[in-house]
Amino acid sequence: MRTIDWVDGAIEIIDQTALPGELKILRLHTVGELVAAIQSLAVRGAPALGVAGAFGVALAARVHADDPQALAAAVHRVETARPTAVNLARGARRAALLLPQGPQAVLREACRVRDEEIAASDAMAALGADLLVELCGTRPRLLTHCNTGGLAAVTIGTALGVVHELHRRGQLAGVIASETRPLLQGARLTSWELTGWGIEHRVAVDSAGPFLMARGEIDAVILGADRICANGDVINKIGTYAHALGARAAGLPFVVVAPESTVDLGTPSGDAVTIEDRGSSEVTPWAAAANPAFDVTPHDLVTAIVTDRRVIRLDRGELL
Amino acid sequence: MRTIDWVDGAIEIIDQTALPGELKILRLHTVGELVAAIQSLAVRGAPALGVAGAFGVALAARVHADDPQALAAAVHRVETARPTAVNLARGARRAALLLPQGPQAVLREACRVRDEEIAASDAMAALGADLLVELCGTRPRLLTHCNTGGLAAVTIGTALGVVHELHRRGQLAGVIASETRPLLQGARLTSWELTGWGIEHRVAVDSAGPFLMARGEIDAVILGADRICANGDVINKIGTYAHALGARAAGLPFVVVAPESTVDLGTPSGDAVTIEDRGSSEVTPWAAAANPAFDVTPHDLVTAIVTDRRVIRLDRGELL
């Protein structure tokens, strides 16, 4: 089962806002529907958004084949639907390069983006599992944040793909999934995927992570990235930085797993990234809220970055 | 309005599980009703629990005046209703010392416990406000965690009493209340109290605190304690430790405000404290959970402890 795909002339996605209660498939026929799905987080996760960006341009190319101005505007809407998501814009731009060759060429390119993300998940799972065994010995107990599973990609995901691979090898001793407020991607999505894979786990409130590390219940933290800056700073779901502080204080490895497409050498450091504030209503019905959706984890708190092509040991001074 | 009081032969409390939706007063006539109210967090907060412990023994003394065995068992039930709450047991034991003198003497002692907590709030508010201005200059922007207001005490509270006092002096520039999962004491209770006091504020998810500090939006963290160990380690609501790591990384003062009765010189350090796990159902309906209700903040992360009698500058090597 794929989180996002092109089926019979439209984009099909699993509606992640309906999980874990209901497995609902949405068919998106217009750029407007796709942008709404991206902004409501019905589809989310850096790799999945890359595929969504490419398919979105394929959709625009079919709908606006005879109106170059409308087409350019539609491509721009796809590209900018979520400002932090570098993969979204990159997937869209990559498909857009084929626009002069017509809608079929754009769609073929978008399908290649999808297939490459599937292959990238498998590569990250193998590299990441090897690294964790090297860092922690066999059978580590892991903490992960947000959702980086198949639901964030196309098939098995990034950081959660590594968890899947360790489990497959018989080398996993336990998983804590932090719930990931305000939208509970951990409690809703990661827990749903782990259950589907038959992996025993516990959910914890986000603020418990650092204490569980201090108490010796965790061997490593493994999570994804929305964007990796040129200096190794990691932009990821709010709470990533707090977990990195916990890992540092407890002397634990802090491993970031993300496809090479997440690496953004055009952004020198986290200071250069605008952090999306998603407003009060996600957080509480009773008051105004500060709701930064992402945070910046400075590179010196990151042990290693695992991509589909390489392992960068920031703790040993390796650079991107 | 008092959070807890003795009215016409019974304990009256504000039912904090009904806030902010409804202001509901519960009358508790038996030890069983009181213990249930404590365990469901209808009444909570270290100072309020001290008063609850004393009034609980007063209740037991009236109900079981003719049955010493039942009386002893009832006192024990009050004392042990929440294992982490040192004030609860201390309030209960203090009232229990008067048992040989009869129910009226016990009740008079319990009322003294209540009156002392009210006076202690006023003293902490003054000492804490002076300290924050000394540490941050006038008009600090504060982050607070959990609920330490009147709802945790009898009138204005501990850490939130300091916020109240700074506001009264015109020396407060902003407040972030962390929501405090899983039970949302910040989003529900602290926000409700601040609104009632006319203090502008924003709520944030717990995992955002350290990032808001790193981004320069906070000048100091101020919160309460359930128990302060002899070496200065602080036992408080889960998430306190994560916020302390954030404050340390950002170079911000981390100030703990709690009545002298919270200081437990009989407990050498945080390692000696059993942390209550409150089970999965508070956290998620979809999975098993790790749910430590409290955590341990090592004394070296604490700038200062403010009690009703003194300011202990741990950052300057002062001891309890």
XYZ file of C-alpha atoms in Angstrom:
640
model
C 0.000 0.000 0.000
C 1.351 3.382 -1.056
C 0.788 6.607 0.877
C 0.673 8.608 -2.367
C 0.379 7.493 -5.985
C -0.944 8.443 -9.411
C -4.005 6.332 -10.231
C -6.245 6.736 -13.312
C -5.477 10.394 -13.978
C -5.579 11.674 -10.402
C -3.437 11.705 -7.246
C -4.538 9.210 -4.600
C -3.427 9.684 -0.992
C -4.166 8.072 2.353
C -5.952 10.795 4.355
C -3.718 10.987 7.423
C -6.106 13.238 9.309
C -8.567 10.302 9.481
C -6.036 7.835 11.004
C -5.948 5.798 13.154
C -9.747 5.690 13.217
C -10.340 5.229 9.512
C -8.282 4.250 6.454
C -9.658 6.735 3.943
C -8.325 7.225 0.384
C -8.674 10.699 -1.146
C -8.639 11.247 -4.919
C -7.274 14.706 -5.783
C -8.232 16.016 -9.228
C -7.146 19.656 -8.974
C -4.195 21.670 -7.706
C -6.590 23.349 -5.260
C -7.524 19.986 -3.766
C -3.868 18.996 -3.520
C -2.833 22.259 -1.847
C -5.690 21.895 0.658
C -4.598 18.301 1.377
C -1.006 19.469 1.953
C -2.034 22.354 4.200
C -4.403 20.245 6.314
C -1.610 17.622 6.650
C -3.752 14.955 4.971
C -0.469 14.275 3.179
C 2.743 15.136 5.051
C 6.343 14.074 5.596
C 9.261 15.349 3.564
C 9.584 12.442 1.068
C 5.829 12.161 0.508
C 5.668 15.911 -0.070
C 8.390 15.640 -2.716
C 6.231 13.142 -4.578
C 3.156 15.325 -3.978
C 4.973 18.309 -5.489
C 5.890 16.358 -8.632
C 2.420 14.842 -9.063
C 0.908 18.271 -8.395
C 2.786 19.709 -11.382
C 1.681 16.702 -13.463
C -1.893 17.508 -12.492
C -1.432 21.193 -13.376
C 0.122 20.249 -16.740
C -2.982 18.264 -17.709
C -5.567 20.754 -16.441
C -3.918 23.927 -17.781
C -2.325 22.536 -20.978
C -3.714 25.439 -23.027
C -3.134 28.324 -20.592
C 0.553 28.987 -19.814
C -0.237 31.766 -17.319
C -2.673 29.622 -15.319
C -0.173 26.754 -15.494
C 2.646 28.890 -14.085
C 0.380 30.109 -11.288
C -0.699 26.540 -10.459
C 2.915 25.319 -10.352
C 3.760 28.191 -8.014
C 0.850 27.276 -5.722
C 2.075 23.686 -5.456
C 5.660 24.781 -4.849
C 4.781 27.142 -1.994
C 1.981 25.237 -0.239
C 4.212 24.717 2.826
C 7.149 27.086 3.200
C 9.453 24.810 5.268
C 9.170 21.759 3.006
C 12.165 21.864 0.690
C 11.213 18.500 -0.856
C 7.835 19.817 -1.932
C 9.347 22.687 -3.874
C 12.132 20.501 -5.256
C 9.733 17.774 -6.459
C 7.569 20.420 -8.084
C 10.501 22.135 -9.801
C 11.937 18.881 -11.038
C 8.654 17.925 -12.710
C 8.239 21.498 -13.983
C 11.483 21.231 -15.982
C 9.623 18.811 -18.264
C 6.695 21.158 -18.904
C 7.976 22.163 -22.378
C 7.733 18.468 -23.399
C 4.061 18.197 -22.480
C 1.915 16.569 -19.795
C 2.977 12.959 -20.472
C 6.661 13.769 -19.988
C 5.869 15.621 -16.753
C 3.914 12.636 -15.444
C 6.731 10.228 -16.329
C 9.177 12.414 -14.385
C 6.802 12.568 -11.395
C 6.568 8.755 -11.383
C 10.375 8.625 -11.380
C 10.395 10.896 -8.291
C 8.019 8.406 -6.618
C 10.108 5.366 -7.576
C 13.303 7.006 -6.367
C 11.716 7.714 -2.973
C 10.774 4.038 -2.628
C 14.350 2.970 -3.430
C 15.721 5.642 -1.087
C 13.668 4.261 1.839
C 15.204 0.824 1.369
C 18.718 2.269 1.205
C 18.244 4.395 4.339
C 16.810 1.446 6.268
C 19.920 -0.642 5.597
C 22.461 2.132 6.284
C 20.611 3.314 9.411
C 20.221 -0.163 10.913
C 23.944 -0.842 10.423
C 24.818 2.487 12.062
C 22.602 1.958 15.111
C 24.069 -1.453 15.796
C 27.526 0.103 15.462
C 26.606 2.940 17.880
C 24.524 1.024 20.440
C 25.354 -2.642 20.032
C 22.654 -5.101 19.039
C 19.062 -4.704 20.189
C 18.868 -0.977 20.953
C 15.853 0.650 22.621
C 14.916 3.608 20.413
C 12.920 6.783 20.822
C 11.416 8.367 17.724
C 9.492 11.610 17.263
C 6.708 12.567 14.866
C 5.970 10.185 11.978
C 8.682 9.144 9.581
C 7.172 5.884 8.411
C 5.569 4.839 5.182
C 2.945 7.493 5.799
C 5.623 10.185 5.515
C 7.119 8.640 2.379
C 5.649 6.187 -0.104
C 6.356 2.730 1.396
C 8.454 2.195 4.604
C 9.752 5.687 5.330
C 12.960 7.174 6.703
C 13.732 6.893 10.444
C 10.842 4.481 10.986
C 12.104 2.461 8.022
C 15.278 1.907 10.084
C 13.147 0.736 13.024
C 11.341 -1.608 10.606
C 14.657 -2.973 9.338
C 16.094 -3.559 12.850
C 12.897 -5.404 13.773
C 13.155 -7.503 10.578
C 16.724 -8.409 11.576
C 15.643 -9.335 15.118
C 17.781 -6.495 16.493
C 15.231 -4.209 18.155
C 14.622 -4.206 21.916
C 11.967 -1.497 22.211
C 10.457 1.671 20.794
C 9.059 4.796 22.407
C 7.006 6.919 20.010
C 6.600 10.468 21.291
C 3.039 11.608 20.742
C 4.052 14.796 18.865
C 1.703 17.555 19.838
C -0.210 19.395 18.607
C -1.284 17.026 15.815
C -0.273 13.725 17.433
C 1.537 12.272 14.423
C 3.380 9.941 16.817
C 0.368 8.723 18.796
C -1.856 8.488 15.714
C 0.382 7.569 12.791
C 3.652 6.077 14.065
C 1.814 3.918 16.581
C -0.626 2.792 13.837
C 2.231 1.818 11.534
C 4.229 0.031 14.257
C 1.127 -1.925 15.245
C 0.593 -2.879 11.593
C 4.189 -4.105 11.424
C 3.803 -6.110 14.653
C 6.357 -3.998 16.540
C 5.692 -3.593 20.270
C 6.023 -0.014 21.437
C 4.868 2.603 23.927
C 3.734 6.163 23.340
C 4.976 8.975 25.622
C 4.105 12.650 25.915
C 6.756 14.765 24.189
C 8.071 16.289 27.383
C 8.793 12.851 28.886
C 11.451 11.953 26.302
C 14.441 13.681 27.918
C 13.533 12.219 31.326
C 13.158 8.685 29.935
C 16.654 9.148 28.477
C 18.053 10.394 31.793
C 16.484 7.397 33.531
C 18.294 4.971 31.208
C 15.284 3.678 29.277
C 16.538 4.724 25.826
C 19.702 3.830 23.880
C 19.342 6.227 20.944
C 17.040 8.817 19.393
C 16.214 8.407 15.703
C 14.055 10.778 13.727
C 13.634 12.506 10.371
C 14.160 15.966 8.924
C 12.138 18.371 6.883
C 15.279 20.128 5.784
C 19.004 19.716 6.465
C 21.024 22.913 6.116
C 24.502 23.101 4.612
C 26.147 23.253 8.050
C 24.202 20.211 9.308
C 21.516 22.109 11.252
C 18.309 20.083 11.154
C 14.864 21.603 10.603
C 12.253 19.136 11.819
C 9.000 18.843 13.744
C 8.737 20.976 16.873
C 10.206 18.998 19.768
C 13.180 17.663 17.839
C 15.498 20.198 19.497
C 14.201 19.360 23.003
C 14.849 15.660 22.352
C 18.344 16.489 21.060
C 19.094 18.348 24.306
C 17.904 15.281 26.223
C 20.091 12.948 24.192
C 23.140 15.164 24.663
C 22.594 15.378 28.429
C 22.242 11.579 28.646
C 25.174 10.898 26.292
C 23.009 9.115 23.717
C 23.368 9.021 19.920
C 20.990 11.371 18.102
C 20.527 10.130 14.545
C 18.707 11.935 11.744
C 17.495 9.893 8.775
C 16.347 11.680 5.637
C 16.730 11.253 1.907
C 19.495 13.109 0.089
C 16.738 15.296 -1.384
C 16.220 16.804 2.083
C 19.759 18.189 2.115
C 19.565 21.844 1.135
C 23.045 23.195 0.497
C 21.465 26.483 -0.537
C 20.498 27.157 3.083
C 23.675 27.844 5.067
C 22.219 27.278 8.574
C 19.035 27.056 10.614
C 19.082 30.797 11.229
C 18.184 31.313 7.574
C 14.967 29.262 7.748
C 11.552 30.832 8.324
C 9.645 28.713 10.817
C 5.947 28.290 10.040
C 3.583 29.248 12.894
C 0.395 27.254 12.357
C -1.845 29.372 14.593
C -3.691 28.838 17.833
C -6.560 26.555 16.877
C -4.361 23.441 16.560
C -3.120 23.904 20.128
C -6.048 25.008 22.283
C -9.634 26.249 21.946
C -9.268 28.332 25.124
C -6.475 30.834 24.454
C -4.002 32.337 22.008
C -1.050 30.074 21.257
C 2.539 30.218 20.057
C 2.632 27.326 17.589
C 5.923 26.977 15.729
C 5.484 23.818 13.639
C 9.210 23.157 13.354
C 12.378 23.855 15.232
C 16.086 24.065 14.547
C 18.461 21.497 16.018
C 22.027 22.832 15.829
C 24.423 20.486 14.049
C 26.609 20.038 17.129
C 23.768 18.104 18.827
C 23.506 15.648 15.910
C 25.561 12.439 16.025
C 24.994 11.397 12.425
C 22.837 12.045 9.382
C 21.826 8.998 7.351
C 20.711 9.541 3.767
C 19.976 7.049 1.012
C 23.563 7.413 -0.205
C 25.769 7.954 2.832
C 26.255 8.292 6.576
C 27.639 11.660 7.677
C 29.187 11.401 11.144
C 28.844 14.971 12.389
C 30.198 13.776 15.747
C 33.477 13.008 13.993
C 33.631 16.323 12.210
C 32.378 15.036 8.850
C 30.636 17.635 6.705
C 27.760 17.451 4.258
C -12.424 32.425 46.102
C -10.496 29.568 47.676
C -9.466 26.407 45.817
C -9.945 24.328 48.968
C -11.625 25.176 52.274
C -13.598 23.749 55.207
C -17.244 24.804 54.950
C -20.069 23.626 57.220
C -18.517 20.335 58.259
C -17.128 19.223 54.899
C -14.227 19.962 52.541
C -15.160 22.136 49.573
C -12.943 22.157 46.486
C -13.072 23.606 42.992
C -13.284 20.563 40.685
C -10.274 21.179 38.450
C -11.205 18.400 36.041
C -14.247 20.497 34.995
C -12.227 23.662 34.193
C -12.083 25.709 32.053
C -15.534 24.690 30.845
C -17.346 24.818 34.168
C -16.692 26.222 37.654
C -17.972 23.343 39.769
C -17.673 23.113 43.571
C -17.424 19.621 45.103
C -18.370 18.965 48.746
C -16.376 16.027 50.145
C -17.903 14.358 53.224
C -15.768 11.210 53.485
C -12.113 10.216 53.253
C -13.041 8.003 50.300
C -14.447 10.991 48.418
C -11.338 13.039 49.219
C -8.935 10.292 48.112
C -10.878 9.900 44.851
C -10.727 13.675 44.304
C -6.952 13.647 44.903
C -6.361 10.698 42.590
C -8.495 12.105 39.763
C -6.637 15.452 40.154
C -9.878 17.285 40.979
C -7.646 18.825 43.646
C -3.927 19.027 42.877
C -0.804 21.142 43.391
C 1.613 20.706 46.267
C 0.289 23.461 48.591
C -3.369 22.598 47.989
C -2.578 18.948 48.669
C -0.992 19.904 51.987
C -4.241 21.566 52.994
C -6.197 18.610 51.601
C -4.129 16.238 53.748
C -4.822 18.240 56.904
C -8.538 18.645 56.192
C -8.697 14.938 55.287
C -7.476 14.014 58.755
C -9.991 16.466 60.250
C -12.696 14.665 58.299
C -11.458 11.252 59.461
C -11.342 12.464 63.084
C -15.034 13.408 62.983
C -16.260 10.320 61.124
C -14.228 7.724 63.056
C -14.159 9.394 66.499
C -15.162 6.129 68.204
C -13.057 3.647 66.193
C -9.283 4.148 66.588
C -8.419 1.383 64.109
C -10.657 2.767 61.381
C -9.304 6.228 62.159
C -5.689 5.100 61.761
C -6.531 3.377 58.476
C -8.323 6.494 57.178
C -5.378 8.738 58.095
C -3.052 6.353 56.271
C -5.274 6.444 53.162
C -5.142 10.242 53.100
C -1.381 10.296 53.659
C -0.622 7.891 50.800
C -3.195 8.956 48.197
C -0.394 10.250 45.919
C 3.075 8.863 46.560
C 5.109 11.804 45.172
C 3.262 14.534 47.085
C 5.315 15.241 50.188
C 2.996 18.088 51.225
C -0.009 15.791 51.288
C 1.619 13.412 53.747
C 3.087 16.270 55.770
C -0.250 18.112 56.062
C -1.920 14.876 57.085
C 0.708 14.039 59.695
C 0.680 17.521 61.153
C -3.076 17.384 61.706
C -2.799 13.798 62.971
C -0.533 14.940 65.833
C -3.628 16.597 67.335
C -5.787 13.470 67.187
C -5.386 12.735 70.932
C -6.998 16.145 71.632
C -10.121 15.358 69.636
C -11.734 16.384 66.350
C -12.046 20.109 67.134
C -8.338 20.438 67.830
C -7.526 18.585 64.587
C -9.782 20.908 62.617
C -8.207 24.015 64.185
C -4.762 22.721 63.182
C -5.960 22.001 59.634
C -7.287 25.569 59.361
C -3.879 26.824 60.494
C -2.254 24.790 57.664
C -4.649 26.520 55.237
C -3.932 30.002 56.632
C -0.198 29.437 56.529
C -0.387 28.438 52.855
C -2.237 31.674 52.068
C 0.449 33.722 53.851
C 3.187 31.679 52.171
C 1.806 32.517 48.699
C 2.045 36.230 49.447
C 5.591 35.880 50.741
C 6.754 33.846 47.705
C 5.146 36.316 45.301
C 7.134 39.210 46.788
C 10.468 37.365 47.031
C 10.085 35.822 43.561
C 9.158 39.090 41.842
C 12.171 40.812 43.390
C 14.449 37.981 42.267
C 13.214 37.959 38.672
C 13.740 41.684 38.297
C 17.236 41.218 39.728
C 17.980 38.348 37.294
C 16.294 39.679 34.128
C 15.825 43.411 34.596
C 12.345 44.897 34.615
C 9.560 43.507 32.456
C 10.719 39.921 31.841
C 8.978 37.539 29.413
C 8.340 34.348 31.378
C 7.607 30.734 30.542
C 5.772 28.632 33.110
C 4.869 24.942 33.127
C 1.902 23.088 34.612
C -0.353 25.008 37.017
C 1.075 26.707 40.065
C -1.621 29.309 40.556
C -4.364 29.686 43.098
C -5.765 26.403 41.849
C -2.617 24.628 43.059
C -2.660 26.414 46.419
C -5.470 28.211 48.220
C -5.393 31.789 46.848
C -2.687 33.059 44.390
C -0.264 30.140 44.274
C 3.495 29.732 44.000
C 5.247 30.400 40.659
C 2.066 31.858 39.162
C 1.714 34.034 42.256
C 5.049 35.596 41.227
C 3.649 36.208 37.737
C 0.592 37.803 39.378
C 2.808 40.025 41.528
C 4.992 41.171 38.582
C 1.819 42.029 36.658
C 0.469 43.952 39.665
C 3.721 45.941 39.761
C 3.549 46.659 36.006
C 6.756 44.659 35.497
C 5.630 41.790 33.253
C 6.208 41.777 29.479
C 4.695 38.417 28.530
C 3.839 34.877 29.580
C 4.006 31.548 27.766
C 2.043 28.799 29.536
C 3.124 25.355 28.357
C 0.078 23.173 27.859
C 1.382 20.362 30.107
C 0.386 17.075 28.592
C -1.173 14.699 29.282
C -3.704 16.486 31.505
C -3.282 20.017 30.112
C -3.001 21.809 33.446
C -1.313 24.689 31.616
C -3.790 25.042 28.761
C -6.813 24.467 31.002
C -5.943 25.875 34.421
C -3.041 28.323 34.125
C -4.581 29.957 31.076
C -7.959 30.181 32.879
C -6.354 31.847 35.901
C -4.260 34.273 33.829
C -7.353 35.260 31.861
C -9.224 35.842 35.115
C -6.387 38.075 36.325
C -6.349 40.023 33.024
C -2.835 38.863 32.109
C -2.175 38.456 28.380
C -0.468 35.196 27.542
C 0.007 32.455 24.945
C -0.139 28.704 25.331
C 2.528 26.501 23.673
C 2.938 22.750 23.313
C 5.433 21.442 25.858
C 8.057 20.527 23.293
C 8.136 24.093 21.921
C 9.492 25.616 25.135
C 13.199 24.944 24.583
C 12.969 26.233 21.000
C 11.158 29.423 22.046
C 14.013 29.955 24.517
C 16.658 29.338 21.826
C 14.865 31.808 19.553
C 15.075 34.550 22.200
C 11.376 34.792 23.070
C 11.779 34.001 26.786
C 13.790 35.715 29.537
C 13.296 33.192 32.345
C 11.511 29.957 33.241
C 9.534 29.923 36.480
C 7.676 26.936 37.835
C 6.792 25.009 40.987
C 7.865 21.796 42.684
C 6.130 18.801 44.155
C 9.169 18.023 46.232
C 12.630 19.555 46.693
C 15.301 17.103 47.774
C 18.054 17.884 50.269
C 20.635 18.394 47.495
C 18.357 20.767 45.566
C 17.070 18.245 42.999
C 13.525 19.211 42.027
C 10.696 16.706 41.585
C 7.976 18.327 39.519
C 5.522 17.732 36.675
C 6.869 15.765 33.715
C 8.489 18.232 31.312
C 10.197 20.304 33.990
C 13.547 18.647 33.234
C 13.192 19.230 29.466
C 12.478 22.914 30.102
C 15.502 23.107 32.427
C 17.718 21.721 29.648
C 16.297 24.374 27.318
C 16.969 27.157 29.813
C 20.528 25.969 30.389
C 21.240 25.786 26.643
C 19.858 29.318 26.152
C 21.592 30.724 29.238
C 18.313 31.653 30.950
C 17.463 31.678 34.672
C 15.457 28.639 35.786
C 13.603 29.528 38.972
C 11.637 27.125 41.184
C 9.031 28.581 43.542
C 7.569 26.383 46.263
C 6.666 26.745 49.933
C 9.169 25.727 52.577
C 6.886 22.738 53.259
C 7.914 21.294 49.872
C 11.544 21.037 50.977
C 12.143 17.453 52.032
C 15.518 17.184 53.750
C 14.760 13.524 54.429
C 15.168 12.751 50.730
C 18.855 13.132 49.815
C 18.434 13.405 46.010
C 16.112 12.753 43.090
C 17.459 9.220 42.710
C 15.686 8.300 45.943
C 12.210 9.313 44.694
C 9.761 6.817 43.211
C 8.153 8.379 40.132
C 4.446 7.634 39.744
C 3.466 6.158 36.352
C -0.162 7.096 35.785
C -0.884 4.507 33.091
C -1.730 4.618 29.402
C -5.292 5.896 29.340
C -4.337 9.502 30.171
C -1.994 9.603 27.173
C -3.659 7.768 24.279
C -6.620 5.497 23.562
C -4.701 3.777 20.746
C -1.630 2.202 22.355
C 0.302 1.385 25.499
C 2.075 4.399 27.012
C 4.995 5.269 29.240
C 3.459 7.935 31.488
C 5.771 9.152 34.243
C 3.797 11.923 35.950
C 6.880 13.664 37.315
C 10.520 14.031 36.524
C 13.736 14.913 38.313
C 15.575 18.136 37.516
C 19.147 17.922 38.820
C 20.067 20.794 41.135
C 22.842 22.022 38.839
C 20.212 23.089 36.279
C 18.354 25.225 38.845
C 19.290 28.898 39.196
C 17.380 29.546 42.400
C 14.692 28.147 44.676
C 12.264 30.669 46.159
C 10.332 29.658 49.262
C 8.084 31.678 51.551
C 11.069 32.370 53.802
C 14.154 32.651 51.585
C 15.826 32.628 48.197
C 18.410 29.877 47.745
C 20.799 30.745 44.895
C 21.926 27.282 43.784
C 23.809 28.978 40.926
C 26.018 30.627 43.554
C 26.599 27.424 45.461
C 24.068 28.124 48.225
C 22.618 25.023 49.866
C 19.220 24.226 51.311
